[in-house]
CSV table of C-alpha atoms in Angstrom, one decimal:
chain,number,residue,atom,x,y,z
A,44,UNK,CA,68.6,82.4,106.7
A,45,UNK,CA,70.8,80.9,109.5
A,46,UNK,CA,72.5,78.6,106.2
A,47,UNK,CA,73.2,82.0,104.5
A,48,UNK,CA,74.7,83.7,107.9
A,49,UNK,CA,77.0,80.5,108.0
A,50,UNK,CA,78.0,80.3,104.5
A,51,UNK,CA,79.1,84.6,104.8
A,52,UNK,CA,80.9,83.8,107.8
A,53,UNK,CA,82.7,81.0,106.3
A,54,UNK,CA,83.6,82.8,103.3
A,55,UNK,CA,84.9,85.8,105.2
A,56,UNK,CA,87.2,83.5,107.8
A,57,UNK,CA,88.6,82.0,104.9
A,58,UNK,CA,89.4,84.7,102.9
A,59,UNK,CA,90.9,86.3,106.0
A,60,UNK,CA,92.9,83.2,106.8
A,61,UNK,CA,94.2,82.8,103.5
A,62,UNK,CA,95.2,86.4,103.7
A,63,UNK,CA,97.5,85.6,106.8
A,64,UNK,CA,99.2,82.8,105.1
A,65,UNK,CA,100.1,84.7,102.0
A,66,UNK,CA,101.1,87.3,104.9
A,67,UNK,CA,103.1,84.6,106.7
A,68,UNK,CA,104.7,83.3,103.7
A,69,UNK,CA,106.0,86.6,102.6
A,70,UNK,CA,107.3,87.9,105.2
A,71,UNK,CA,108.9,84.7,106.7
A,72,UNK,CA,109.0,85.2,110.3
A,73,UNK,CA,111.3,83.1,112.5
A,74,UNK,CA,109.9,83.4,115.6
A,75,UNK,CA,106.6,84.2,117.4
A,76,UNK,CA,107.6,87.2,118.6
A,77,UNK,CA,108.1,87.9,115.0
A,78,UNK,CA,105.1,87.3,114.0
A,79,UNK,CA,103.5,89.4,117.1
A,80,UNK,CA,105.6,92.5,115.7
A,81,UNK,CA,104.7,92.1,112.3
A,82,UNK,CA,101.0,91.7,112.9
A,83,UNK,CA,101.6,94.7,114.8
A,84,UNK,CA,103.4,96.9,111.4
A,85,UNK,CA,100.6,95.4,109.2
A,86,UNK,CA,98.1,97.0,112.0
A,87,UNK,CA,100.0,99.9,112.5
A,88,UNK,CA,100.2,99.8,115.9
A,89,UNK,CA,104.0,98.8,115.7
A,90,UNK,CA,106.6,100.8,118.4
A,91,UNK,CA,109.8,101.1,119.1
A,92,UNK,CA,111.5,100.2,122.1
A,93,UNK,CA,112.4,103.5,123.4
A,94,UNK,CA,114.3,102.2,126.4
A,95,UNK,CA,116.5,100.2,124.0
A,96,UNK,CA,116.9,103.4,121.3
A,97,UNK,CA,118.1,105.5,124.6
A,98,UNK,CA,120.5,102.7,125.6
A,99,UNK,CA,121.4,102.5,121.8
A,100,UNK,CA,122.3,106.1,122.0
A,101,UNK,CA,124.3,106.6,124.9
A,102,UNK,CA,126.4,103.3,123.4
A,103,UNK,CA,126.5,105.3,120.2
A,104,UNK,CA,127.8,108.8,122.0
A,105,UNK,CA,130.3,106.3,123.9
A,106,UNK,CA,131.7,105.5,120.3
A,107,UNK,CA,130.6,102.0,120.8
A,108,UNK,CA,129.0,101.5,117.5
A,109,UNK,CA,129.2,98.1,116.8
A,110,UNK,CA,127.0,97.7,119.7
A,111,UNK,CA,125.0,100.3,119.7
A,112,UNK,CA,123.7,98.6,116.4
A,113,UNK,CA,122.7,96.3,117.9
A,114,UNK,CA,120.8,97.7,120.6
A,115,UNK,CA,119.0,99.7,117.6
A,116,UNK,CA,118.3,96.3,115.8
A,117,UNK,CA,116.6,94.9,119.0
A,118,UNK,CA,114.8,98.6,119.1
A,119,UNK,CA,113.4,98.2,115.9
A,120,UNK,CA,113.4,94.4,114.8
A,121,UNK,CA,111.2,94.9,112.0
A,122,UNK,CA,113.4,97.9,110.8
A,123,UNK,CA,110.1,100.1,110.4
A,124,UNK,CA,111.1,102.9,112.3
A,125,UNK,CA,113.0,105.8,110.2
A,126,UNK,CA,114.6,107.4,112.7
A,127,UNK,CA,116.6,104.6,114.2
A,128,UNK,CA,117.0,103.1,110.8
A,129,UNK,CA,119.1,106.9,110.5
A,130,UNK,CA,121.5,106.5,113.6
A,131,UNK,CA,122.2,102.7,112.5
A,132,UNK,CA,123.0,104.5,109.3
A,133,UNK,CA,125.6,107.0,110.6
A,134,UNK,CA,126.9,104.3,113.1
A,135,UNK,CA,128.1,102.6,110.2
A,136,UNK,CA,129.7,106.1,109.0
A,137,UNK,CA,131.3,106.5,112.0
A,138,UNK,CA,132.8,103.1,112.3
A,139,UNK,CA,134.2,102.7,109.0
A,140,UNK,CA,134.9,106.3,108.6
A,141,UNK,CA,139.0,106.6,108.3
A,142,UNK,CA,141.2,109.9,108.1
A,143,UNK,CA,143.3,107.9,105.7
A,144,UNK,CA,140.4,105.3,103.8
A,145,UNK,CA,137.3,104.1,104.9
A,146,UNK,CA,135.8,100.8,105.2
A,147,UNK,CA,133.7,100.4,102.0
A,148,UNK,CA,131.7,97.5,103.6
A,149,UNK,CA,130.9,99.3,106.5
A,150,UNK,CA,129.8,102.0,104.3
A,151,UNK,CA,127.8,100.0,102.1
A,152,UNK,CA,125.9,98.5,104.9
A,153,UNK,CA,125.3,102.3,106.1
A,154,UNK,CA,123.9,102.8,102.5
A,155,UNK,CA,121.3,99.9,103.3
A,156,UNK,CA,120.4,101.5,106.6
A,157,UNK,CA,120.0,105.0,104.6
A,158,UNK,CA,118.3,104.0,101.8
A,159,UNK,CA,115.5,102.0,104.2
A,160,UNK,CA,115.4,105.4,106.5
A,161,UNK,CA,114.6,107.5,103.4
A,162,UNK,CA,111.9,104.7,101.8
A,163,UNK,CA,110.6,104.5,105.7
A,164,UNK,CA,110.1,108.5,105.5
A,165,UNK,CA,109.6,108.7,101.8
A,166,UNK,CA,108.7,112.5,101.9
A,167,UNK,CA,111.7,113.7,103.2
A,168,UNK,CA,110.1,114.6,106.7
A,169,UNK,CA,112.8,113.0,108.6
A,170,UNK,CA,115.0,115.9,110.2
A,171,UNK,CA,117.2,114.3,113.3
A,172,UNK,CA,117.9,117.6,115.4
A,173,UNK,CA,120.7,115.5,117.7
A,174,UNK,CA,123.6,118.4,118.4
A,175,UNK,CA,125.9,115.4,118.2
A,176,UNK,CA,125.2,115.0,114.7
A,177,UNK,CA,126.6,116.9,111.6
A,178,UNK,CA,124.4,115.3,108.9
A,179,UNK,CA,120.9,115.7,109.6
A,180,UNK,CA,118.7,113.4,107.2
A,181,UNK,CA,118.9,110.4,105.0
A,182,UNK,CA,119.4,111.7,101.8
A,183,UNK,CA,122.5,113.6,103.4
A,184,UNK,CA,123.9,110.6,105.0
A,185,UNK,CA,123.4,108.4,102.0
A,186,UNK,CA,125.3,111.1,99.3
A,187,UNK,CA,128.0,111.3,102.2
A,188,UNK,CA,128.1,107.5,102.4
A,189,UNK,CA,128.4,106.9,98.6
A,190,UNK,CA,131.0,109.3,98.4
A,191,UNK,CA,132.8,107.7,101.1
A,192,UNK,CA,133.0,104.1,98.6
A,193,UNK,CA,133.5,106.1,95.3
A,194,UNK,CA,137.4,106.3,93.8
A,195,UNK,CA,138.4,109.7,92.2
A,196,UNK,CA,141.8,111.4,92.3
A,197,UNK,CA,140.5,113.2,95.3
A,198,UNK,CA,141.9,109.9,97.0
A,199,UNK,CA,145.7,110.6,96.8
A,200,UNK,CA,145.4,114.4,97.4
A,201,UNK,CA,147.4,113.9,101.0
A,202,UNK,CA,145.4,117.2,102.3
A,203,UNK,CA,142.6,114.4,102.7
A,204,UNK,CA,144.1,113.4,106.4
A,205,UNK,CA,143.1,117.0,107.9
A,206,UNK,CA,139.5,116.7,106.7
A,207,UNK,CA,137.1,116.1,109.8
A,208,UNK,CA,134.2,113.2,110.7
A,209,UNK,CA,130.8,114.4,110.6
B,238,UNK,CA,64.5,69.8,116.3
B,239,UNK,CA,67.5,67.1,115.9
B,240,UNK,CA,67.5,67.3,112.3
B,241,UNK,CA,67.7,71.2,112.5
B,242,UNK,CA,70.9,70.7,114.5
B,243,UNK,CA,72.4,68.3,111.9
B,244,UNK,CA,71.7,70.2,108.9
B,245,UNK,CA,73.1,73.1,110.9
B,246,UNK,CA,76.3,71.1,112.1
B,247,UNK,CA,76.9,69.9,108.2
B,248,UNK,CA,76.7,73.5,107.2
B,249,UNK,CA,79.5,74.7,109.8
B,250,UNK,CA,81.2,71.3,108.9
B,251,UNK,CA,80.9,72.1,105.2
B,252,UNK,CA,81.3,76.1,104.8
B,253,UNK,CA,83.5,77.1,108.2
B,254,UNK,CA,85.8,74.1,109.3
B,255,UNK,CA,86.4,72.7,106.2
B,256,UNK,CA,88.3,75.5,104.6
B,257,UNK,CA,89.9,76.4,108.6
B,258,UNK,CA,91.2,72.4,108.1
B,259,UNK,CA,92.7,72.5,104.7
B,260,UNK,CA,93.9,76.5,105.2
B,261,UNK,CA,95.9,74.9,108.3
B,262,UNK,CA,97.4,72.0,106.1
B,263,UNK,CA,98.6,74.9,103.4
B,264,UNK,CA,100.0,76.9,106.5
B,265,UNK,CA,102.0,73.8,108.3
B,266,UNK,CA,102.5,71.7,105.2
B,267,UNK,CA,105.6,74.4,104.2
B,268,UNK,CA,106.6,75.1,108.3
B,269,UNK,CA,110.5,73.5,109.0
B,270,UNK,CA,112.2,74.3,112.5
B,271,UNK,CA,116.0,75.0,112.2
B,272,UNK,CA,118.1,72.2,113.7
B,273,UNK,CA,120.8,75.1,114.4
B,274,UNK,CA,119.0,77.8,115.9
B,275,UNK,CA,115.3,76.5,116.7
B,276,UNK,CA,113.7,79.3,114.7
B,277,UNK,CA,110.8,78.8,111.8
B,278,UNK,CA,111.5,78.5,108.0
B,279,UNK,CA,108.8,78.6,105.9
B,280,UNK,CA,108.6,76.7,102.4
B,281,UNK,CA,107.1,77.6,99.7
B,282,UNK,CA,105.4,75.2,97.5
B,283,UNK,CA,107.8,74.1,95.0
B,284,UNK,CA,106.1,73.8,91.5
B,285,UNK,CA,106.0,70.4,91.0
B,286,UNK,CA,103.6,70.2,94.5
B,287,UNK,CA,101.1,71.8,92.2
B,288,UNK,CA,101.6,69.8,89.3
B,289,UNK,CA,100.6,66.9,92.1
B,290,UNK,CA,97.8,68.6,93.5
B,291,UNK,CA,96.6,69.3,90.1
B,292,UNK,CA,96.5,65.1,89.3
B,293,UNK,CA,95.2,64.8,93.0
B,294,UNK,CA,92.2,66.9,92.6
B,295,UNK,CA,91.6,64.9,88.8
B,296,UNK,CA,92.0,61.8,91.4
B,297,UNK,CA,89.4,62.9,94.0
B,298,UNK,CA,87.2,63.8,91.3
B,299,UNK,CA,87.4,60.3,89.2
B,300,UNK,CA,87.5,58.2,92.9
B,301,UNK,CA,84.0,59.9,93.8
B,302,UNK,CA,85.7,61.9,96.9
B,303,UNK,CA,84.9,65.0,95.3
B,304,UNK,CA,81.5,65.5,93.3
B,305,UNK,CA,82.3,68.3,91.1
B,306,UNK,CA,79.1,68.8,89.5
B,307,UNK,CA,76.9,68.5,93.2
B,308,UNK,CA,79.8,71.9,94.7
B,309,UNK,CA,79.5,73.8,92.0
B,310,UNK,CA,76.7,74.4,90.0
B,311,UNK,CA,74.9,76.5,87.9
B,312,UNK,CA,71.0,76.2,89.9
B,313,UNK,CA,73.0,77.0,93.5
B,314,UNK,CA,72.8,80.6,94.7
B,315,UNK,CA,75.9,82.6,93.6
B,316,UNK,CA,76.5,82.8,97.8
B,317,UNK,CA,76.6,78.8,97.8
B,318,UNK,CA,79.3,78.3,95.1
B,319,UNK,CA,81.6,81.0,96.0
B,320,UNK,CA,82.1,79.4,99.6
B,321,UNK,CA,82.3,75.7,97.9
B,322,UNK,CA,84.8,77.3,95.4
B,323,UNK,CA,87.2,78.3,98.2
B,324,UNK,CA,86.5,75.1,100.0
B,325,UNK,CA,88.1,73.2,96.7
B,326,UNK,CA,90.5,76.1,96.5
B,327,UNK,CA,91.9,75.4,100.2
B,328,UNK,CA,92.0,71.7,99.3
B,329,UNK,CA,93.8,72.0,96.3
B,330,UNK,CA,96.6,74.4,98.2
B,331,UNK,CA,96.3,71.9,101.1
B,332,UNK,CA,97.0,69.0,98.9
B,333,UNK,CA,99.8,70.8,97.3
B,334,UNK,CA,101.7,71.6,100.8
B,335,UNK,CA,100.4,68.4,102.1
B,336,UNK,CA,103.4,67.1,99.3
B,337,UNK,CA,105.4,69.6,100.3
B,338,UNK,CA,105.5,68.0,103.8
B,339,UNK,CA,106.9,65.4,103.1
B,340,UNK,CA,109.2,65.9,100.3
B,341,UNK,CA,112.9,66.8,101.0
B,342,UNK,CA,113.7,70.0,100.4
B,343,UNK,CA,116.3,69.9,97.6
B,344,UNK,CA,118.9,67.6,95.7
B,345,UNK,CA,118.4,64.4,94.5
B,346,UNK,CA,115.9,62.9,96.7
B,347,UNK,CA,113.4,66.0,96.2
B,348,UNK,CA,113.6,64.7,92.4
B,349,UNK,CA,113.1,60.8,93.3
B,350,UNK,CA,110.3,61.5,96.1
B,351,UNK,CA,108.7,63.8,92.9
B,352,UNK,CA,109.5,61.2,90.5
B,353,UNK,CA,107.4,58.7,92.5
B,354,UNK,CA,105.0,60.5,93.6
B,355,UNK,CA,104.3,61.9,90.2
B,356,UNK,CA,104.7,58.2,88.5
B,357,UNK,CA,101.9,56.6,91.6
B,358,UNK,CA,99.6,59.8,90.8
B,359,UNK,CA,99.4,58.9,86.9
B,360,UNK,CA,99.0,55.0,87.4
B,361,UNK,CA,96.3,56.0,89.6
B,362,UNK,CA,94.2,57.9,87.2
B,363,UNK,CA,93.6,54.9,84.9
B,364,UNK,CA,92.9,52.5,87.8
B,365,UNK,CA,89.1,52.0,88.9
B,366,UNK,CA,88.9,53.7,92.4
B,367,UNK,CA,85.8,53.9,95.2
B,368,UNK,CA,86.1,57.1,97.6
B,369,UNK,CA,86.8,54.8,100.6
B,370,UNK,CA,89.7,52.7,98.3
B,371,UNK,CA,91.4,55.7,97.6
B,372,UNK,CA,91.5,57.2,100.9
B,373,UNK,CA,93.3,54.2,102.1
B,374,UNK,CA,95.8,54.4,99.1
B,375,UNK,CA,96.2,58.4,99.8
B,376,UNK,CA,97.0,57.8,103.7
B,377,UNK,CA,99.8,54.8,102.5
B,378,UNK,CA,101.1,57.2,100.5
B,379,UNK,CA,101.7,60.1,102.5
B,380,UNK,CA,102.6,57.4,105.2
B,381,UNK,CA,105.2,56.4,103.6
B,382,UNK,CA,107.0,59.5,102.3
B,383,UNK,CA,106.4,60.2,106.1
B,384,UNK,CA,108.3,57.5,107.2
B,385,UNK,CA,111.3,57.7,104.7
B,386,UNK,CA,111.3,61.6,104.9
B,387,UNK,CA,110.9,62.2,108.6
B,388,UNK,CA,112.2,59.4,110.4
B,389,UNK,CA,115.0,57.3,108.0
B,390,UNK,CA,116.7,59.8,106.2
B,391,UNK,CA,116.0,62.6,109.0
B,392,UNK,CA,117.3,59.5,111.5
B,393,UNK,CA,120.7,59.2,108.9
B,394,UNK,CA,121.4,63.5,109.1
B,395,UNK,CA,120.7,64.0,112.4
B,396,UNK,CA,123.6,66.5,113.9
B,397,UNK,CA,122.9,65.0,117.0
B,398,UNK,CA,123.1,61.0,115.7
B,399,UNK,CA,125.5,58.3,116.5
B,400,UNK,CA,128.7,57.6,114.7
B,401,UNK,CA,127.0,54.6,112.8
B,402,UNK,CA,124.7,56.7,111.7
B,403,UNK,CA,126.7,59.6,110.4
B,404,UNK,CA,129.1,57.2,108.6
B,405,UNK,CA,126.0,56.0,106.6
B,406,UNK,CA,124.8,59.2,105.6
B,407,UNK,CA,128.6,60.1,104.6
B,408,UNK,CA,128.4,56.7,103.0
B,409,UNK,CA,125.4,57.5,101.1
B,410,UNK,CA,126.5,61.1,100.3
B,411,UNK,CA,129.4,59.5,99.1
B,412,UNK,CA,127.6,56.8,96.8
B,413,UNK,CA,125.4,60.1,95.2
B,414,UNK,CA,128.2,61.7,94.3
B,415,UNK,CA,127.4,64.6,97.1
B,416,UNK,CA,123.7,64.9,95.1
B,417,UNK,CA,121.5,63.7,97.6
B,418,UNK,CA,122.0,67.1,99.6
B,419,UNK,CA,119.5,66.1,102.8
B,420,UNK,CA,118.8,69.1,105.1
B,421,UNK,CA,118.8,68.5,109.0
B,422,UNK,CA,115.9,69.9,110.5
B,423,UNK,CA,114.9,69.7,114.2
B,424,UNK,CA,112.8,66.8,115.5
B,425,UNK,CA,109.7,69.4,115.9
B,426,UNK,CA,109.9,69.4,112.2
B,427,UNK,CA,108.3,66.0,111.9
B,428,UNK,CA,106.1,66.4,114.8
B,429,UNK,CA,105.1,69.4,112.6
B,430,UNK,CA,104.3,67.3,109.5
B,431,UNK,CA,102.8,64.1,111.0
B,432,UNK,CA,99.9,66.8,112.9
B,433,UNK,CA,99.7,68.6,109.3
B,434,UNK,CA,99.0,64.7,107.5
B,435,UNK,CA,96.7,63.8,110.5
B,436,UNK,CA,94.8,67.0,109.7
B,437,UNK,CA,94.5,66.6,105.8
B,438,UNK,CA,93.3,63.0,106.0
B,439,UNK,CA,90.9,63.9,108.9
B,440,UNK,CA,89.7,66.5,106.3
B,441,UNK,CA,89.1,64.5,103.0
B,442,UNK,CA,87.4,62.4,105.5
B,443,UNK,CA,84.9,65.3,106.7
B,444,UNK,CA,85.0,66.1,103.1
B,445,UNK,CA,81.2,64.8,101.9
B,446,UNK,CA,81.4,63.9,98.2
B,447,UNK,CA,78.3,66.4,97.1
B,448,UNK,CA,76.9,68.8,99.6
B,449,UNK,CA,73.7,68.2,100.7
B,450,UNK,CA,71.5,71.0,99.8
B,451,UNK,CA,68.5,72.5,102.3
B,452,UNK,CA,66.1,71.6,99.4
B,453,UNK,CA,67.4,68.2,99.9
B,454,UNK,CA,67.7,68.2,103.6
B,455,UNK,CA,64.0,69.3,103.9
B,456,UNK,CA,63.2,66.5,102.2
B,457,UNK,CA,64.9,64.2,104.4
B,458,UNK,CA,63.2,65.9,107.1
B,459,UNK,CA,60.0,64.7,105.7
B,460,UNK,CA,61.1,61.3,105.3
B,461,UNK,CA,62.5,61.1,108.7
B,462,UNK,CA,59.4,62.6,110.3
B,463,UNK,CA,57.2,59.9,108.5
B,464,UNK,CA,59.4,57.0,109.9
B,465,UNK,CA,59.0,58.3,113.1
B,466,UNK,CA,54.8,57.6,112.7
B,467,UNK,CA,53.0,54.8,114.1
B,468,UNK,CA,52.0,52.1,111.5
B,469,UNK,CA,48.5,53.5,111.1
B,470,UNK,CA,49.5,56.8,110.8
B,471,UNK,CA,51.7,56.0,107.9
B,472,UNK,CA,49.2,54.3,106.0
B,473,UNK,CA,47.0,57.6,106.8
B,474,UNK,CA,49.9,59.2,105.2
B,475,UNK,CA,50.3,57.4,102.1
B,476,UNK,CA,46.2,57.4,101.9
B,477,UNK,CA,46.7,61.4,101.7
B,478,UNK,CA,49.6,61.3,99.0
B,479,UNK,CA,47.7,58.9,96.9
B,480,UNK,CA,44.7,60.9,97.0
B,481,UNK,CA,46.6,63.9,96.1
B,482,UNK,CA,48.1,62.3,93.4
B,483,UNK,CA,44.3,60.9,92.1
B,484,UNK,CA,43.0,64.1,92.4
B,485,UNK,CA,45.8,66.3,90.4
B,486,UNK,CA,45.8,62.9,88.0
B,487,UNK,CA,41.7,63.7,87.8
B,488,UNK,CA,41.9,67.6,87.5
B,489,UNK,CA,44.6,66.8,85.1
B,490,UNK,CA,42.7,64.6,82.5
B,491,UNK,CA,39.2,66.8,83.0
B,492,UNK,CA,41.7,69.7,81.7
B,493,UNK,CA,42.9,67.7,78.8
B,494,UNK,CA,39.3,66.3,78.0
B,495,UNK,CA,37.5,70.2,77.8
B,496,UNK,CA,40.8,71.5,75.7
B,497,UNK,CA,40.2,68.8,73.1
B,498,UNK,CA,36.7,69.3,73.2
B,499,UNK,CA,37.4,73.0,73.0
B,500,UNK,CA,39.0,72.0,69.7
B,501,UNK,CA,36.7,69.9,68.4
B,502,UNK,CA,34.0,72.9,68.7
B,503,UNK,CA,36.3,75.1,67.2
B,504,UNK,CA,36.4,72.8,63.8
């Protein structure tokens, strides 16, 4: 009895360990802290820091967006969390928007940002009701953004310098 | 009592820290630090690891480390070989990143380090080996890859290494055409793969060859119980098992004699 209790346990811790080194290996941590927060998204009990996302925020409304990324990207290091993975989005809009061209790099890294808001909130809930904001969700953000990098005759119309930033 | 407590420390030994050993070698065995920014990279096991693991296991099992037949068997309840299966399982992974340890991570020396290690594994499989001989040739081995890996060539790209040193590993660089491509890793790296080597050997030494089943280790009891007896009591012993074994030889032949008989009347 006490050989079949030992032999369960045994067979459960390893199938458990083995299941956090496939875990560990795919997701390639770098730090401890790393792999603190990542237990906590497989878990579910991952969180953003709020303090940081306020902070974030009040960089972003200062038009400091190069910095308020990166307070976001300390908010949400694993990049699980929809809603800042939005306003990183549109910080990249805002910085590479241009009344004359924009900065397609910038707005292909804003694509990223949208496209992993949008997966992160895959049914669309994601509304950001900020009265700062023109463009309200993902999928808005990422057609404005892709429009932003595309080349049409639209381009050289010279009306293009009186249209406004969202 | 003390008999109970070993066959329940082998059982732990064989079915819980066994696996936790060689699970801990496949974690480390692929674990680098970063010599720029401290943080962890994790390695996955290239492919020719596993073609070495693969002739490791054939090695254990030819050597006698690794009693095939005695972990996994057909008579052994289904409960028994499923946890032997993943102990073989977790030293077959551990093997491969035990490899993966110590082989550079790219360019020309990960293809000499494989070459070598790949051209010992195969010599070794038509050589006669004992468990205990090829433990000793297993920890030279892995000693040496240690050595060359983590402390000479490690020693020759060290960002922080003197200006003798730097012009030999230029000089070398130089010789290979720019093919030996050696990545600096920080000094924890090494510290990192001498505890993961440690830990494998120290497991293939836990490792028993067959596991001793509790059919088997009742029967040890037994014997151990009857050396602990007093001379007398022994022969008492051996009276009773003698008898026994007159007495079932008796009952035996009486059955034999009436079936023939039986027989006979029949005809």
């Amino acid at each position: 009895m006490q050989h079949k209790l030992i032999q369960s346990v045994g067979i459960a811790w390893t199938l458990l360990y083995a299941i956090f080194i496939i875990w560990i290996y795919a997701t390639e941590p770098r730090t401890f802290k790393e792999v603190a927060t990542g237990a906590e998204v497989a878990v579910g009990t991952y969180q953003i820091d709020q303090a940081k996302f306020d902070a974030a925020l009040q960089l972003f409304r200062q038009e400091k967006f190069r910095a308020a990324r990166d307070e976001w990207g300390r908010a949400d290091p694993q990049q699980q969390d929809a809603r800042t993975q939005f306003y990183i989005a549109y910080a990249f809009y805002r910085e590479g928007w241009g009344r004359v061209y924009n900065d397609d790099n910038l707005f292909k890294q804003g694509v990223e940002a949208a496209n992993r808001a949008i997966r992160l909130a895959p049914d669309e809930s994601l509304r950001v009701e900020d009265a700062d904001l023109q463009i309200k969700t993902p999928a808005e953000l990422k057609a404005e953004l892709e429009q932003g990098t595309e080349r049409s005759l639209d381009d050289l119309n010279p009306l293009r310098v009186l249209r406004e930033r969202k | 009592m003390t008999e109970k407590v070993r066959s329940r420390n082998r059982a732990l030994v064989r079915h819980v820290a066994l696996p936790m050993i060689f699970l801990t070698v496949a974690l480390l065995g692929g674990l680098r630090v970063s010599a720029t920014d401290r943080v962890f990279v994790f390695v996955a096991p290239p492919l020719i690891t596993l073609v070495l693991a693969v002739l490791l296991m054939l090695l254990f099992v030819r050597g006698g480390l690794v009693d095939l037949k005695a972990w996994l068997a057909s008579e052994h309840p289904a409960i028994e070989n499923v946890s032997h299966a993943l102990t073989l399982l977790s030293l077959f992974f551990a093997s491969a990143q035990a490899f993966n340890s110590v082989l550079p991570e790219s360019g020309l020396l990960f293809w000499l380090f494989s070459f070598f290690f790949l051209w010992t594994l195969w010599n070794n499989q038509f050589a006669q080996f004992d468990a205990k001989r090829l433990l000793r040739s297993l920890a030279v081995l892995f000693g040496t890859a240690f050595v060359l890996k983590h402390m000479l060539i490690a020693s020759l790209y060290a960002p922080e290494g003197g200006w003798l040193k730097r012009i030999m590993g230029t000089l070398l660089e130089g010789v290979s055409l720019g093919t030996l491509d050696a990545q600096a890793f920080a000094p924890a790296t090494g510290y990192i793969s001498f505890f993961t080597l440690a830990l494998y050997v120290a497991g293939l030494i836990l490792l028993p060859p067959a596991p001793v089943r509790a059919t088997d280790e009742d029967a040890g009891r037994l014997v151990a119980a009857y050396h602990q007896l007093s001379l007398p009591e022994r022969d008492a012993v051996r009276e009773a098992i003698t008898q026994d074994q007159i007495e079932i030889k008796r009952i035996e032949e009486r059955t034999e004699t009436e079936t023939i008989e039986t027989q006979l009347g029949k005809q």
